Amino acid sequence: EAGVTQSPTHLIKTRGQQATLRCSPISGHTSVYWYQQALGLGLQFLLWYDEGEERNRGNFPPRFSGRQFPNYSSELNVNALELEDSALYLCASSLEISGPQFFGPGTRLTVL
Amino acid sequence: QKEVEQNSGPLSVPEGAIASLNCTYSDRGSQSFFWYRQYSGKSPELIMSIYSNGDKEDGRFTAQLNKASQYVSLLIRDSQPSDSATYLCAVSEGGSSNTGKLIFGQGTTLQVKP
């Protein structure tokens, strides 16, 4: 069974630009989660999508947004990039809302 | 502020020994508890899930949960050098409805010395 996939693996942007990150969940999983792992800060919850709807968002500014498509894949958009947005962005999916979340390999975003 | 606390380590154990990793959490409403392993530069990999008080064993791994004490632990028996990694404790955010959010500790770095 294929795991969660993410693209691109690495992304380099300059301050003020926009970044788009993509995620495909495990087949059969309808919930997709986004987390940010910045150096020294641990994993921070960003967004949760289920059945095409945003269900919850973490304590991040509105320039972090996303969506979930009918095939349950998801996109994370970060507008007006700032230097501190440099981090590993992890996507996860789950079969059940209260069940374990399975992570993809991540996208490493570098903002110069 | 809901928190998950772990000793950052490093925890160093000899090959073949038992490694004991601990985690405390502040949210009494949490219902789901997970341990993830993260190798340097990689994404977290699920090791164990536990939902009720007591012990749960899976191969060399045993997770222990005590909701009254708000304490979760992970024991790794017969530790191998390949177990050297950062172990993340994750706790579901509690509340009247599911938020989908996992709250992660900062992780404990385990070093298994040959």
Coordinates of N, CA and C in Angstrom, one line a residue:
Chain A
E1 N 0.9 -1.2 0.0 CA 0.0 0.0 0.0 C 0.9 1.2 0.0
A2 N 0.6 2.1 -0.9 CA 1.4 3.3 -1.0 C 1.1 4.2 0.2
G3 N 2.2 4.9 0.6 CA 2.0 5.8 1.7 C 1.6 7.2 1.3
V4 N 1.7 8.1 2.2 CA 1.4 9.5 1.9 C 2.5 10.1 1.0
T5 N 2.2 10.8 -0.1 CA 3.2 11.4 -0.9 C 3.1 12.9 -0.9
Q6 N 4.2 13.5 -1.0 CA 4.3 15.0 -1.0 C 5.2 15.5 -2.1
S7 N 4.9 16.6 -2.6 CA 5.7 17.2 -3.6 C 5.7 18.8 -3.5
P8 N 6.8 19.5 -3.9 CA 8.1 18.9 -4.2 C 8.8 18.5 -2.9
T9 N 10.0 17.9 -3.1 CA 10.8 17.5 -1.9 C 11.4 18.7 -1.3
H10 N 11.9 19.6 -2.1 CA 12.5 20.8 -1.7 C 11.9 22.0 -2.5
L11 N 11.9 23.1 -1.8 CA 11.3 24.3 -2.5 C 12.1 25.5 -1.9
I12 N 12.7 26.3 -2.8 CA 13.4 27.5 -2.4 C 12.7 28.7 -3.0
K13 N 12.3 29.6 -2.1 CA 11.6 30.8 -2.5 C 12.3 32.0 -1.9
T14 N 11.9 33.2 -2.4 CA 12.4 34.4 -1.7 C 11.3 35.1 -1.0
R15 N 11.7 35.9 0.0 CA 10.7 36.6 0.8 C 9.7 37.3 0.0
G16 N 8.4 37.2 0.4 CA 7.3 37.9 -0.3 C 6.7 37.0 -1.4
Q17 N 7.3 36.0 -1.8 CA 6.7 35.1 -2.8 C 5.7 34.2 -2.2
Q18 N 5.0 33.4 -3.1 CA 4.1 32.4 -2.6 C 4.6 31.0 -2.9
A19 N 4.3 30.1 -2.0 CA 4.7 28.7 -2.1 C 3.4 27.8 -2.1
T20 N 3.5 26.8 -3.0 CA 2.4 25.8 -3.0 C 3.0 24.4 -2.8
L21 N 2.4 23.7 -1.8 CA 2.9 22.4 -1.5 C 1.7 21.4 -1.7
R22 N 2.0 20.2 -2.2 CA 1.0 19.2 -2.5 C 1.2 17.9 -1.7
C23 N 0.0 17.3 -1.5 CA 0.0 16.1 -0.7 C -1.1 15.1 -1.2
S24 N -0.7 13.8 -1.3 CA -1.7 12.8 -1.7 C -1.8 11.8 -0.5
P25 N -3.0 11.6 0.1 CA -3.1 10.7 1.2 C -3.0 9.3 0.8
I26 N -3.0 8.4 1.8 CA -3.1 7.0 1.7 C -4.4 6.7 1.1
S27 N -4.5 5.8 0.1 CA -5.8 5.4 -0.5 C -6.8 5.0 0.5
G28 N -8.0 5.6 0.5 CA -9.0 5.3 1.4 C -9.1 6.3 2.6
H29 N -8.0 7.0 2.8 CA -8.0 8.0 3.9 C -8.7 9.3 3.4
T30 N -9.6 9.9 4.2 CA -10.3 11.1 3.7 C -9.8 12.3 4.5
S31 N -9.1 12.1 5.6 CA -8.6 13.3 6.4 C -7.2 13.5 6.1
V32 N -6.9 14.8 5.9 CA -5.5 15.2 5.6 C -5.1 16.3 6.6
Y33 N -3.9 16.2 7.1 CA -3.5 17.2 8.1 C -2.1 17.8 7.6
W34 N -1.9 19.1 8.0 CA -0.7 19.7 7.7 C 0.0 20.2 9.0
Y35 N 1.3 19.9 9.1 CA 2.1 20.3 10.2 C 3.3 21.1 9.7
Q36 N 3.8 22.0 10.6 CA 5.1 22.7 10.3 C 6.1 22.2 11.4
Q37 N 7.3 21.8 10.9 CA 8.4 21.5 11.8 C 9.5 22.4 11.5
A38 N 9.6 23.5 12.3 CA 10.7 24.4 12.2 C 11.8 24.0 13.2
L39 N 13.0 24.4 12.9 CA 14.1 24.0 13.7 C 13.9 24.4 15.1
G40 N 14.0 23.5 16.0 CA 13.9 23.8 17.4 C 12.5 24.0 18.0
L41 N 11.5 23.9 17.1 CA 10.2 24.3 17.6 C 9.2 23.1 17.6
G42 N 9.7 21.9 17.1 CA 8.8 20.8 17.2 C 7.7 20.9 16.1
L43 N 6.8 19.8 16.1 CA 5.7 19.8 15.1 C 4.6 20.7 15.6
Q44 N 4.2 21.6 14.8 CA 3.0 22.5 15.1 C 1.9 22.2 14.1
F45 N 0.7 22.0 14.6 CA -0.5 21.8 13.8 C -0.9 23.0 13.0
L46 N -1.1 22.8 11.7 CA -1.4 23.9 10.8 C -2.9 23.8 10.4
L47 N -3.3 22.7 9.8 CA -4.6 22.6 9.1 C -5.1 21.2 9.1
W48 N -6.4 21.0 9.2 CA -7.1 19.7 9.0 C -8.2 19.8 8.0
Y49 N -8.1 18.9 7.0 CA -9.2 18.9 6.0 C -9.8 17.5 6.0
D50 N -11.1 17.5 5.9 CA -11.9 16.2 5.8 C -13.0 16.4 4.9
E51 N -13.2 15.4 4.0 CA -14.3 15.4 3.0 C -14.4 16.8 2.3
G52 N -13.2 17.3 1.9 CA -13.2 18.6 1.2 C -13.4 19.9 1.9
E53 N -13.6 19.7 3.2 CA -13.8 20.9 4.1 C -12.7 21.2 5.0
E54 N -12.4 22.4 5.3 CA -11.4 22.8 6.4 C -12.1 22.6 7.7
R55 N -11.6 21.7 8.5 CA -12.3 21.4 9.8 C -11.6 22.1 11.0
N56 N -10.4 22.4 10.9 CA -9.7 23.1 12.0 C -8.4 23.7 11.5
R57 N -8.0 24.8 12.1 CA -6.7 25.3 11.8 C -6.0 25.7 13.1
G58 N -4.6 25.6 13.0 CA -3.8 26.0 14.2 C -3.6 27.5 14.3
N59 N -2.7 27.8 15.2 CA -2.4 29.2 15.5 C -1.4 29.8 14.4
F60 N -1.8 29.9 13.2 CA -1.0 30.4 12.1 C -1.8 31.6 11.4
P61 N -1.1 32.5 10.9 CA -1.8 33.6 10.2 C -2.5 33.2 9.0
P62 N -3.5 34.0 8.5 CA -4.3 33.7 7.3 C -3.5 33.4 6.0
R63 N -2.3 33.9 6.0 CA -1.5 33.7 4.7 C -1.2 32.2 4.6
F64 N -1.4 31.4 5.6 CA -1.3 30.0 5.4 C -2.8 29.5 5.1
S65 N -2.9 28.9 4.0 CA -4.2 28.4 3.6 C -4.1 27.1 2.8
G66 N -5.2 26.5 2.5 CA -5.1 25.3 1.7 C -6.5 24.9 1.2
R67 N -6.5 23.7 0.6 CA -7.7 23.1 0.2 C -7.6 21.6 0.0
Q68 N -8.7 21.0 -0.1 CA -8.7 19.5 -0.3 C -9.6 19.3 -1.6
F69 N -9.1 18.5 -2.4 CA -9.8 18.2 -3.7 C -10.7 17.0 -3.6
P70 N -11.6 16.8 -4.6 CA -12.5 15.7 -4.5 C -11.8 14.3 -4.4
N71 N -10.6 14.2 -4.9 CA -9.9 12.9 -4.7 C -9.1 12.8 -3.4
Y72 N -9.4 13.8 -2.5 CA -8.8 13.9 -1.1 C -7.4 14.4 -1.1
S73 N -6.8 14.6 -2.2 CA -5.4 15.2 -2.2 C -5.6 16.6 -1.7
S74 N -4.5 17.2 -1.3 CA -4.6 18.5 -0.6 C -3.4 19.4 -1.1
E75 N -3.6 20.7 -0.9 CA -2.6 21.7 -1.3 C -2.5 22.7 -0.1
L76 N -1.3 23.0 0.2 CA -1.0 24.1 1.2 C -0.4 25.3 0.5
N77 N -1.0 26.4 0.7 CA -0.5 27.6 0.1 C 0.0 28.6 1.2
V78 N 1.2 29.1 1.0 CA 1.8 30.1 1.9 C 2.0 31.3 1.1
N79 N 1.3 32.4 1.4 CA 1.5 33.7 0.7 C 2.5 34.6 1.5
A80 N 3.0 35.6 0.8 CA 3.8 36.6 1.4 C 4.9 35.9 2.3
L81 N 5.7 35.1 1.7 CA 6.6 34.3 2.5 C 7.5 35.2 3.4
E82 N 7.8 34.7 4.6 CA 8.7 35.3 5.5 C 9.9 34.4 5.8
L83 N 11.0 34.9 6.2 CA 12.2 34.1 6.5 C 11.8 33.0 7.5
E84 N 11.0 33.3 8.5 CA 10.7 32.3 9.5 C 9.7 31.2 9.1
D85 N 9.3 31.3 7.8 CA 8.5 30.2 7.3 C 9.3 29.0 6.8
S86 N 10.6 29.2 6.8 CA 11.6 28.1 6.4 C 11.4 27.0 7.4
A87 N 11.0 25.8 6.9 CA 10.7 24.7 7.8 C 10.5 23.4 6.9
L88 N 10.3 22.3 7.6 CA 9.8 21.1 7.0 C 8.3 21.1 7.1
Y89 N 7.6 21.0 6.0 CA 6.1 20.9 6.1 C 5.7 19.5 5.8
L90 N 5.0 19.0 6.8 CA 4.6 17.6 6.8 C 3.1 17.4 6.6
C91 N 2.7 16.5 5.7 CA 1.3 16.2 5.5 C 1.1 14.8 6.1
A92 N -0.1 14.6 6.7 CA -0.4 13.3 7.2 C -1.8 13.0 6.8
S93 N -2.2 11.7 6.8 CA -3.5 11.3 6.6 C -4.0 10.3 7.6
S94 N -5.3 10.1 7.8 CA -5.8 9.1 8.7 C -7.0 8.5 8.2
L95 N -7.3 7.3 8.6 CA -8.5 6.6 8.2 C -9.7 7.0 9.1
E96 N -9.4 7.1 10.4 CA -10.4 7.6 11.3 C -9.9 8.9 12.0
I97 N -10.8 9.7 12.3 CA -10.5 11.0 12.9 C -9.7 10.9 14.2
S98 N -10.0 9.9 15.0 CA -9.3 9.8 16.3 C -8.2 8.8 16.2
G99 N -7.9 8.3 15.0 CA -6.9 7.3 14.8 C -5.5 7.9 14.5
P100 N -4.6 7.0 14.3 CA -3.2 7.5 14.1 C -3.1 8.2 12.8
Q101 N -2.2 9.2 12.7 CA -1.9 10.0 11.5 C -0.6 9.4 10.9
F102 N -0.6 9.2 9.6 CA 0.6 8.7 8.9 C 1.2 9.8 8.1
F103 N 2.4 10.0 8.3 CA 3.1 11.2 7.7 C 3.7 10.9 6.3
G104 N 3.7 11.8 5.5 CA 4.5 11.8 4.2 C 5.9 12.2 4.5
P105 N 6.8 12.2 3.4 CA 8.2 12.5 3.6 C 8.5 14.0 3.8
G106 N 7.5 14.8 3.6 CA 7.7 16.3 3.8 C 8.2 17.1 2.7
T107 N 8.0 18.3 2.7 CA 8.6 19.3 1.8 C 9.4 20.3 2.6
R108 N 10.6 20.4 2.2 CA 11.5 21.4 3.0 C 11.5 22.7 2.2
L109 N 10.9 23.7 2.9 CA 10.8 25.0 2.3 C 11.9 25.9 2.8
T110 N 12.6 26.5 2.0 CA 13.6 27.5 2.4 C 13.3 28.8 1.8
V111 N 13.2 29.8 2.7 CA 12.9 31.2 2.2 C 14.1 32.1 2.4
L112 N 14.6 32.6 1.3 CA 15.8 33.4 1.3 C 15.5 34.9 1.3
Chain B
Q1 N -2.7 26.7 27.8 CA -1.8 26.1 26.8 C -1.6 24.6 27.0
K2 N -2.1 23.8 26.0 CA -2.0 22.4 26.2 C -0.6 21.9 25.8
E3 N 0.0 21.1 26.7 CA 1.4 20.8 26.5 C 1.7 19.3 26.6
V4 N 2.7 18.9 25.9 CA 3.3 17.6 26.0 C 4.8 17.7 26.3
E5 N 5.2 17.1 27.4 CA 6.6 17.3 27.9 C 7.3 16.0 27.8
Q6 N 8.5 16.1 27.2 CA 9.5 15.0 27.1 C 10.8 15.5 27.5
N7 N 11.6 14.6 28.1 CA 13.0 14.9 28.3 C 13.8 14.8 27.0
S8 N 14.5 15.9 26.6 CA 15.1 16.0 25.3 C 16.3 15.0 25.1
G9 N 16.8 14.5 26.3 CA 18.0 13.6 26.2 C 19.3 14.4 25.9
P10 N 20.2 13.7 25.3 CA 20.1 12.3 24.8 C 20.1 11.2 25.8
L11 N 19.3 10.2 25.6 CA 19.3 9.0 26.4 C 20.2 8.0 25.7
S12 N 21.2 7.6 26.4 CA 22.2 6.7 25.9 C 22.1 5.3 26.6
V13 N 21.9 4.3 25.8 CA 21.8 2.9 26.3 C 22.7 2.0 25.5
P14 N 23.2 1.0 26.1 CA 24.0 0.0 25.4 C 23.2 -0.9 24.6
E15 N 23.7 -1.4 23.5 CA 23.0 -2.4 22.7 C 22.5 -3.6 23.5
G16 N 21.2 -4.0 23.3 CA 20.6 -5.1 24.0 C 19.9 -4.7 25.3
A17 N 20.1 -3.4 25.7 CA 19.4 -3.0 27.0 C 18.0 -2.5 26.7
I18 N 17.3 -2.2 27.8 CA 15.9 -1.6 27.6 C 16.0 -0.1 27.7
A19 N 15.4 0.5 26.7 CA 15.3 2.0 26.7 C 14.0 2.4 27.2
S20 N 13.9 3.4 28.1 CA 12.6 3.8 28.6 C 12.4 5.3 28.3
L21 N 11.4 5.6 27.6 CA 11.1 7.0 27.2 C 9.8 7.4 27.8
N22 N 9.8 8.6 28.4 CA 8.6 9.1 29.1 C 8.0 10.4 28.6
C23 N 6.7 10.6 28.9 CA 6.0 11.7 28.4 C 4.9 12.1 29.3
T24 N 4.7 13.3 29.6 CA 3.5 13.8 30.4 C 2.8 14.8 29.5
Y25 N 1.5 14.8 29.8 CA 0.6 15.8 29.0 C -0.3 16.5 29.9
S26 N -0.8 17.6 29.5 CA -1.6 18.5 30.4 C -3.1 18.4 30.1
D27 N -3.5 18.0 28.9 CA -4.9 18.0 28.5 C -5.6 16.7 29.0
R28 N -6.4 16.9 30.0 CA -7.1 15.7 30.6 C -8.2 15.1 29.7
G29 N -8.5 15.9 28.6 CA -9.5 15.4 27.7 C -8.9 14.6 26.6
S30 N -7.6 14.4 26.5 CA -7.0 13.6 25.5 C -7.4 12.2 25.5
Q31 N -7.7 11.6 24.3 CA -8.2 10.2 24.3 C -7.2 9.3 23.5
S32 N -6.4 9.9 22.7 CA -5.5 9.1 21.8 C -4.1 9.5 22.0
F33 N -3.2 8.4 22.0 CA -1.8 8.7 22.4 C -0.9 7.9 21.4
F34 N 0.1 8.5 20.9 CA 1.0 7.9 19.9 C 2.4 8.1 20.2
W35 N 3.2 7.2 19.7 CA 4.7 7.3 19.7 C 5.1 7.3 18.3
Y36 N 5.9 8.2 17.9 CA 6.5 8.3 16.5 C 8.1 8.2 16.7
R37 N 8.7 7.7 15.7 CA 10.2 7.7 15.6 C 10.5 8.5 14.4
Q38 N 11.5 9.4 14.6 CA 12.0 10.3 13.6 C 13.5 10.2 13.5
Y39 N 13.9 9.7 12.3 CA 15.4 9.7 12.0 C 15.7 11.1 11.5
S40 N 17.0 11.5 11.7 CA 17.4 12.8 11.3 C 17.2 13.1 9.8
G41 N 16.5 14.2 9.5 CA 16.2 14.5 8.1 C 15.0 13.8 7.5
K42 N 14.4 13.0 8.3 CA 13.2 12.2 7.8 C 11.9 12.6 8.5
S43 N 10.8 12.1 8.0 CA 9.5 12.4 8.6 C 9.2 11.4 9.8
P44 N 8.3 11.8 10.6 CA 7.9 10.8 11.7 C 7.2 9.6 11.2
E45 N 7.6 8.5 11.9 CA 7.1 7.1 11.5 C 6.3 6.6 12.8
L46 N 5.1 6.2 12.6 CA 4.3 5.7 13.7 C 4.9 4.4 14.3
I47 N 5.1 4.4 15.6 CA 5.6 3.2 16.3 C 4.5 2.5 17.0
M48 N 3.7 3.3 17.8 CA 2.7 2.7 18.7 C 1.5 3.6 18.8
S49 N 0.3 3.1 19.0 CA -0.9 3.8 19.4 C -1.4 3.2 20.6
I50 N -1.9 4.0 21.5 CA -2.6 3.5 22.7 C -3.7 4.4 23.1
Y51 N -4.8 3.8 23.6 CA -6.0 4.5 23.8 C -6.6 4.3 25.2
S52 N -6.2 3.2 25.9 CA -6.8 2.9 27.2 C -5.6 2.7 28.2
N53 N -6.0 2.8 29.4 CA -5.0 2.6 30.5 C -4.4 1.2 30.5
G54 N -3.1 1.1 30.8 CA -2.4 -0.2 30.8 C -1.3 -0.2 29.8
D55 N -0.9 -1.5 29.5 CA 0.2 -1.7 28.6 C -0.3 -2.3 27.3
K56 N 0.5 -1.9 26.2 CA 0.2 -2.5 24.9 C 1.5 -2.9 24.3
E57 N 1.7 -4.1 23.9 CA 3.0 -4.6 23.4 C 2.9 -4.9 21.9
D58 N 4.0 -4.5 21.2 CA 4.1 -4.9 19.8 C 5.5 -5.1 19.5
G59 N 5.9 -6.4 19.4 CA 7.3 -6.8 19.2 C 8.1 -6.3 20.3
R60 N 9.2 -5.6 20.0 CA 10.1 -5.1 21.1 C 9.6 -3.9 21.8
F61 N 8.5 -3.3 21.3 CA 8.0 -2.1 21.9 C 6.8 -2.3 22.8
T62 N 6.8 -1.6 24.0 CA 5.6 -1.6 24.9 C 5.3 -0.2 25.2
A63 N 4.0 0.2 25.0 CA 3.5 1.5 25.4 C 2.7 1.3 26.6
Q64 N 2.9 2.3 27.5 CA 2.1 2.3 28.8 C 1.4 3.6 28.9
L65 N 0.1 3.5 29.4 CA -0.7 4.7 29.5 C -1.3 4.8 30.9
N66 N -1.2 5.9 31.6 CA -1.8 6.1 32.9 C -2.5 7.5 32.8
K67 N -3.8 7.5 32.5 CA -4.6 8.7 32.3 C -4.7 9.5 33.6
A68 N -4.8 8.8 34.7 CA -4.9 9.5 36.0 C -3.7 10.4 36.3
S69 N -2.5 9.8 36.0 CA -1.3 10.5 36.1 C -0.9 11.4 34.9
Q70 N -1.6 11.2 33.8 CA -1.4 12.0 32.6 C 0.0 11.7 32.1
Y71 N 0.3 10.4 32.0 CA 1.7 9.9 31.7 C 1.6 8.8 30.7
V72 N 2.5 8.9 29.7 CA 2.6 7.8 28.7 C 4.1 7.5 28.6
S73 N 4.4 6.2 28.4 CA 5.8 5.8 28.3 C 5.9 4.8 27.1
L74 N 7.2 4.7 26.7 CA 7.5 3.7 25.6 C 8.8 2.9 26.1
L75 N 8.7 1.6 26.1 CA 9.8 0.8 26.4 C 10.3 0.1 25.2
I76 N 11.6 0.1 24.9 CA 12.1 -0.6 23.8 C 13.1 -1.7 24.4
R77 N 12.7 -2.9 24.2 CA 13.5 -4.0 24.6 C 14.6 -4.4 23.6
D78 N 15.7 -5.0 24.1 CA 16.8 -5.4 23.2 C 17.1 -4.3 22.2
S79 N 17.4 -3.1 22.7 CA 17.7 -2.0 21.9 C 18.8 -2.3 20.9
Q80 N 18.6 -1.8 19.6 CA 19.6 -1.9 18.6 C 20.1 -0.6 18.1
P81 N 21.3 -0.5 17.6 CA 21.8 0.8 17.0 C 20.9 1.4 16.1
S82 N 20.1 0.6 15.3 CA 19.1 1.2 14.4 C 17.9 1.8 15.1
D83 N 17.8 1.7 16.4 CA 16.8 2.4 17.1 C 17.2 3.8 17.5
S84 N 18.4 4.1 17.2 CA 18.9 5.5 17.5 C 18.2 6.5 16.6
A85 N 17.4 7.4 17.3 CA 16.5 8.3 16.6 C 15.9 9.2 17.6
T86 N 15.1 10.1 17.2 CA 14.3 11.0 18.1 C 12.9 10.4 18.2
Y87 N 12.4 10.2 19.4 CA 11.1 9.6 19.6 C 10.1 10.7 20.1
L88 N 9.1 10.9 19.3 CA 8.1 11.9 19.6 C 6.8 11.3 20.2
C89 N 6.4 11.9 21.3 CA 5.2 11.6 21.9 C 4.1 12.5 21.4
A90 N 3.0 12.0 21.0 CA 1.9 12.8 20.4 C 0.6 12.5 21.1
V91 N -0.2 13.5 21.4 CA -1.4 13.3 22.2 C -2.5 14.1 21.4
S92 N -3.7 13.4 21.3 CA -4.8 14.1 20.6 C -5.3 15.2 21.5
E93 N -5.7 16.3 20.9 CA -6.3 17.4 21.6 C -7.7 17.0 22.1
G94 N -8.0 17.2 23.4 CA -9.3 16.8 23.9 C -10.3 17.9 23.7
G95 N -11.5 17.7 24.1 CA -12.6 18.6 23.9 C -13.9 17.9 23.6
S96 N -15.0 18.7 23.4 CA -16.3 18.2 23.2 C -16.4 17.6 21.8
S97 N -15.6 18.1 20.9 CA -15.6 17.5 19.5 C -14.1 17.3 19.1
N98 N -13.9 16.4 18.1 CA -12.6 16.1 17.7 C -12.0 17.2 16.9
T99 N -10.8 17.7 17.2 CA -10.2 18.8 16.5 C -9.2 18.3 15.4
G100 N -8.9 17.0 15.4 CA -8.0 16.5 14.5 C -6.5 16.8 14.8
K101 N -6.3 17.6 15.8 CA -5.0 18.1 16.2 C -4.2 17.2 17.1
L102 N -3.0 16.8 16.7 CA -2.1 16.1 17.6 C -1.1 17.2 18.2
I103 N -0.9 17.1 19.5 CA 0.0 17.9 20.2 C 1.3 17.1 20.4
F104 N 2.4 17.6 19.9 CA 3.6 16.8 20.0 C 4.6 17.3 21.0
G105 N 5.3 16.4 21.7 CA 6.4 16.8 22.5 C 7.6 17.2 21.7
Q106 N 8.6 17.7 22.3 CA 9.8 18.1 21.6 C 10.7 16.9 21.1
G107 N 10.4 15.8 21.7 CA 11.1 14.6 21.4 C 12.3 14.2 22.3
T108 N 12.5 13.0 22.4 CA 13.7 12.5 23.2 C 14.6 11.8 22.2
T109 N 15.9 12.2 22.2 CA 16.9 11.6 21.3 C 17.5 10.4 22.0
L110 N 17.4 9.2 21.4 CA 17.9 8.0 21.9 C 19.1 7.6 21.1
Q111 N 20.2 7.3 21.9 CA 21.4 6.8 21.3 C 21.7 5.3 21.8
V112 N 21.8 4.4 20.9 CA 22.1 3.0 21.3 C 23.5 2.7 20.9
K113 N 24.3 2.5 21.8 CA 25.8 2.3 21.6 C 26.1 0.8 21.4
P114 N 26.8 0.4 20.3 CA 27.1 -1.0 20.0 C 28.1 -1.5 21.1

